[in-house]
Short mmCIF file of C-alpha atoms and ligand atoms in Angstrom, two decimals:
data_model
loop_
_atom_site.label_atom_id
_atom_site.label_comp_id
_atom_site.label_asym_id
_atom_site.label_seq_id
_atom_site.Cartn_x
_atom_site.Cartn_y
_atom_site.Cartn_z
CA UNK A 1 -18.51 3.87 -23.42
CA UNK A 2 -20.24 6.81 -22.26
CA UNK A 3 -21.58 9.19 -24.96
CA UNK A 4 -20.64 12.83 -25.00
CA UNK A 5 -23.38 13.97 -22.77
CA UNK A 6 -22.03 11.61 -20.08
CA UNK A 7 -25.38 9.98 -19.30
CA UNK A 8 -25.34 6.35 -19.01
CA UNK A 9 -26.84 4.12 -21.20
CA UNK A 10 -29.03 1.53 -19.97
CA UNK A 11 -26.60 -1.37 -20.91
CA UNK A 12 -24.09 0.32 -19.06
CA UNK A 13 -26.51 0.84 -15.38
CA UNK A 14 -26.76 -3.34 -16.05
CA UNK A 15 -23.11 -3.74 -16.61
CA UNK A 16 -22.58 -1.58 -13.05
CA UNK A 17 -25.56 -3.87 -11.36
CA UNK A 18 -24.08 -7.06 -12.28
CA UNK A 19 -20.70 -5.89 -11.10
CA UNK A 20 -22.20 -4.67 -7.56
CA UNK A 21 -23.90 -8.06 -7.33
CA UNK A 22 -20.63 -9.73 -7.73
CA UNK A 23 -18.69 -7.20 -5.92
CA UNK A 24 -20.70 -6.27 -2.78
CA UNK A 25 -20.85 -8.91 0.12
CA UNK A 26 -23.61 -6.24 1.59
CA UNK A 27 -25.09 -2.77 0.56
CA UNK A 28 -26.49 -1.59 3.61
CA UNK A 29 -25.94 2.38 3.79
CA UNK A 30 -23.37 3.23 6.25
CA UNK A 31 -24.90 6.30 7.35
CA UNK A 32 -28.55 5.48 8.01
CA UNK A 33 -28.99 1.40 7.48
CA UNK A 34 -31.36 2.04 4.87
CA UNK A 35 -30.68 -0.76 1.75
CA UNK A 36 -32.61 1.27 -1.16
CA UNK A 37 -29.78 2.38 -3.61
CA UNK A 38 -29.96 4.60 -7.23
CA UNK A 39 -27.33 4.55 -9.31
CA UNK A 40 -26.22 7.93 -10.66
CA UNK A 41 -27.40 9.29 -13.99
CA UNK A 42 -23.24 10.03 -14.65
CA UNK A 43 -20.05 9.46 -14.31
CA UNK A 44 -18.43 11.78 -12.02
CA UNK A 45 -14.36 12.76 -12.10
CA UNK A 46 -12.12 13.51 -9.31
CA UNK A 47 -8.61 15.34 -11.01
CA UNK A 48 -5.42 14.88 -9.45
CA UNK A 49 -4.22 17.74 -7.29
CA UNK A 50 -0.72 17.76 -6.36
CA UNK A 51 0.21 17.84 -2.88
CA UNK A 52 -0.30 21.30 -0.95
CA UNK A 53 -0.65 22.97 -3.79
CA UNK A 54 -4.60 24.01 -4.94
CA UNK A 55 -3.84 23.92 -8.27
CA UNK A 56 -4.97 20.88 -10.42
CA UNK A 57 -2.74 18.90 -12.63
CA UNK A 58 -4.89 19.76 -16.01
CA UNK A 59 -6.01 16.23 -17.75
CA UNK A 60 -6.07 13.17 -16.01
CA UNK A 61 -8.74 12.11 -13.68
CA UNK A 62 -10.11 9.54 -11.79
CA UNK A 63 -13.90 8.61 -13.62
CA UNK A 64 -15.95 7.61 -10.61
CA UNK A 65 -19.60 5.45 -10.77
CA UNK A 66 -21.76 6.88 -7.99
CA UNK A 67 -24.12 5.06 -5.37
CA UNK A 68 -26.51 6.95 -3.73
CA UNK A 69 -28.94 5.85 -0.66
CA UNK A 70 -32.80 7.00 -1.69
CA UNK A 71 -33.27 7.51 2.03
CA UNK A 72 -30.08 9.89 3.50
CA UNK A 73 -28.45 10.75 -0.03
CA UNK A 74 -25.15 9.22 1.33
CA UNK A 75 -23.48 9.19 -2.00
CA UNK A 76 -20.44 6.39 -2.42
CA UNK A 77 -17.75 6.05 -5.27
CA UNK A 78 -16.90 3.05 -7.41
CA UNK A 79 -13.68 3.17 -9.86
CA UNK A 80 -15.37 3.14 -13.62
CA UNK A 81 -12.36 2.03 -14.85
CA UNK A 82 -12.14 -0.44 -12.60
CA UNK A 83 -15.59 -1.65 -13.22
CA UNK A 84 -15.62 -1.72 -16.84
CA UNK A 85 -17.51 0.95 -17.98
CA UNK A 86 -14.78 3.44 -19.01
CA UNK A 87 -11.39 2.21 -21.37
CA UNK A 88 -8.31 2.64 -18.90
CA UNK A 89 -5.71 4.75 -20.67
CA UNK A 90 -8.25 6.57 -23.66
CA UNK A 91 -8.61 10.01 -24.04
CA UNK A 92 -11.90 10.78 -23.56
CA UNK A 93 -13.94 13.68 -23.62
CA UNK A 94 -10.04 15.14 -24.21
CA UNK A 95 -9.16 14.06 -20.37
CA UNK A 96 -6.79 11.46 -19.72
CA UNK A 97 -8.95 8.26 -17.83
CA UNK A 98 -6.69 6.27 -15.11
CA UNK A 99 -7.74 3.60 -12.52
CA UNK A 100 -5.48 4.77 -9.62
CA UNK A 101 -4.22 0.93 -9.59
CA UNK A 102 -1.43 1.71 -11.58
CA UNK A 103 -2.38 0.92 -15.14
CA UNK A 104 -3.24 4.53 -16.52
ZN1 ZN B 201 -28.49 6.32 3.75
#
């Protein structure tokens, strides 16, 4: 789990690079081709908005893992729920975690 500050540990950047080794058939940066990646220093979270309304729903959110090309700064988004490096379902950090797939 990720500790209050939100930075990621060390065993938890090697728990994301094994998964993306598993996971990704190729890693080439849609934007500019470039294949030189870091992996964010946190865990980033989209809340759920209702629909045409700009008003947020309060507590849940979607904890994201972030990839981000050295060479453009294209930044992509990986489900940390999904991936194993946040509890589905916990409070944490008083927000309400979910996986969007229909478990949280
Ligand atoms: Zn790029």
């Amino acid at each position: 789990m990720v500790e209050k500050d939100a930075r990621l540990s060390q065993g938890e950047i090697e728990v994301i690079k094994k998964w993306m080794s598993q996971k990704l058939k190729q890693s080439v940066c849609s934007m500019c081709g470039e294949n030189q990646w870091h992996i964010g220093d946190h865990l980033v979270a989209s809340p759920i908005s209702p629909k045409g309304v700009g008003m947020m729903l309060g507590e849940a959110v979607y904890p994201q893992v972030m990839m981000i090309c050295t060479n453009c700064s294209h930044t992509v988004y990986f489900n940390a729920v999904a991936m194993g490096i946040v509890e589905g379902g916990k409070k944490h950090n008083e927000e309400k975690i979910i996986s969007g797939r229909g478990d949280g």
